XYZ file of C-alpha atoms in Angstrom:
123
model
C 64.934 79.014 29.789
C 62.441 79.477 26.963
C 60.717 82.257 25.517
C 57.771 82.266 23.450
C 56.110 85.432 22.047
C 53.080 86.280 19.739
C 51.880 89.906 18.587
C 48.493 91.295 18.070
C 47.202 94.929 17.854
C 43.900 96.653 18.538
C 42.370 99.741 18.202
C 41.360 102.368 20.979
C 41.197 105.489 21.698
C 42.114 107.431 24.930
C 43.487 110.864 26.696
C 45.962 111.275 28.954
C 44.354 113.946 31.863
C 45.917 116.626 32.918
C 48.722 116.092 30.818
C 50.670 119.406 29.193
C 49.614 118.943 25.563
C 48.145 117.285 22.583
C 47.754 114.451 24.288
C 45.495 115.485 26.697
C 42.623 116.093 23.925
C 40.757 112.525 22.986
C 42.524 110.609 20.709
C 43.415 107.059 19.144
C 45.993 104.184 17.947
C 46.250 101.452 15.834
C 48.341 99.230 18.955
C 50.758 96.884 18.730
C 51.233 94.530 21.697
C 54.176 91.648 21.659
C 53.958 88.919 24.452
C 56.815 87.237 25.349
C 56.222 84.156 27.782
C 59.393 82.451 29.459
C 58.848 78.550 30.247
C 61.424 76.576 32.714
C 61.084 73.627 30.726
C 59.106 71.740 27.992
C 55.855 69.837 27.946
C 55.635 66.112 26.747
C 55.261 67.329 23.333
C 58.441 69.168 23.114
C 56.579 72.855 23.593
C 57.512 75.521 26.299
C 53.586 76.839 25.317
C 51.085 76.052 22.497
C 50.683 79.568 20.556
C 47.634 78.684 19.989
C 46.945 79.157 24.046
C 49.027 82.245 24.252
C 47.123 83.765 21.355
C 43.850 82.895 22.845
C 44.505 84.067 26.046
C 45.582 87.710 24.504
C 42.696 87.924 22.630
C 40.732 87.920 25.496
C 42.765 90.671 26.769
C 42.728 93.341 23.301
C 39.155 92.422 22.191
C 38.211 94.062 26.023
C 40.417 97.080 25.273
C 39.341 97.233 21.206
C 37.370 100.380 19.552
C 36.778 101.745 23.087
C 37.713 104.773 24.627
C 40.038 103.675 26.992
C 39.238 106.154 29.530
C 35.842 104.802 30.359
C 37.910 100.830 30.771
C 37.542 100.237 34.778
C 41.289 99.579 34.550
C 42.266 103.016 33.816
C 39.081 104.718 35.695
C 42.516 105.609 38.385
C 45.404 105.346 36.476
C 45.842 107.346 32.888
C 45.405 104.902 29.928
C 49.134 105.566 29.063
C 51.150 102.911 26.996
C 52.977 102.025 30.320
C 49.816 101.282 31.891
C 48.477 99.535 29.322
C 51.535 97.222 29.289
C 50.929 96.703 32.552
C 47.066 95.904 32.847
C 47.461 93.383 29.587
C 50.258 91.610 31.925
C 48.766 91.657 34.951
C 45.749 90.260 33.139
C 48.011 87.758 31.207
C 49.528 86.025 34.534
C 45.810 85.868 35.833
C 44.861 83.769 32.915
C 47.507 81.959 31.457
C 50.820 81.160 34.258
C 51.528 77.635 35.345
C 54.632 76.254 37.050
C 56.201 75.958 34.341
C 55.240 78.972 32.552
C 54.437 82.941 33.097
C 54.451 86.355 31.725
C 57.884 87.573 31.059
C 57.257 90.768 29.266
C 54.759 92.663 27.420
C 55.791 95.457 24.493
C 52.828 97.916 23.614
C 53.585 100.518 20.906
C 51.468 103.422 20.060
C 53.189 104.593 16.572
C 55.941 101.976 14.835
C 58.217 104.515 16.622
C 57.330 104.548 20.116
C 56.687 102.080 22.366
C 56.824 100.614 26.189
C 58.082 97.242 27.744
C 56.458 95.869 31.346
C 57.554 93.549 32.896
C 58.442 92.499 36.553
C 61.697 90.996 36.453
C-alpha cells in the first residue's frame, strides 16, 4: 500500500448557526487542507499518483471554497460549514474526480488555526 499526500490552504470565511458562542458570529481562516491518497500498486512509471494530478484535482476543490463565505457554498446550504464538514465535502469531491482502481481518497486533514484541526476519512 502507498500513500501519497499534497497540502494546500485557502481562505474563507463562515459561521457556525446556532452554535453557543463566538463562533456563531461571521468569521474567517487562513485553511490548511492535507490529502493523503492510498494506491494498491504502481503505474508503469514507478508512481502510485503524479502530484501533479493530485494537486490539480484539489485545486479545483479550494479555489470553489476560496474568499467566500462558506455559508452561502450549496454544500453547506444544510449542513454547518464546520471543519468536519469541510473535510468531508473536499473528500467526497476528491473521490468524484480523481479515484481509479488503483487509486482513491484515503484521508483528508483540514485545520482552522496551526492548532486545531479535523481528519475525514471513510476507512
Amino acid at each position: 500500500m502507498y500513500e501519497v499526500f499534497t497540502t494546500t490552504h485557502f481562505s474563507s470565511g463562515h459561521h457556525l448557526r446556532n452554535y453557543p458562542g463566538n463562533c456563531e458570529k461571521p468569521h474567517g481562516h487562513n485553511w490548511k487542507v492535507k490529502v493523503t491518497m492510498r494506491a494498491d500498486e504502481l503505474d508503469e512509471l514507478g508512481m502510485a499518483l503524479d502530484f501533479r494530478d493530485l494537486k490539480a484535482a484539489l485545486k479545483v476543490i479550494t479555489d470553489d471554497l476560496d474568499h467566500r463565505d462558506l455559508n452561502e457554498h450549496p454544500a453547506f446550504q444544510r449542513d454547518n460549514p464546520s471543519s468536519e464538514n469541510i473535510a468531508r465535502h473536499i473528500f467526497a469531491e476528491l473521490k468524484k474526480s480523481l479515484s481509479s482502481e488503483r487509486y482513491r481518497p484515503h484521508k483528508v486533514t483540514v485545520l482552522e488555526t496551526d492548532a486545531c484541526g479535523v481528519s475525514y476519512s471513510e476507512d
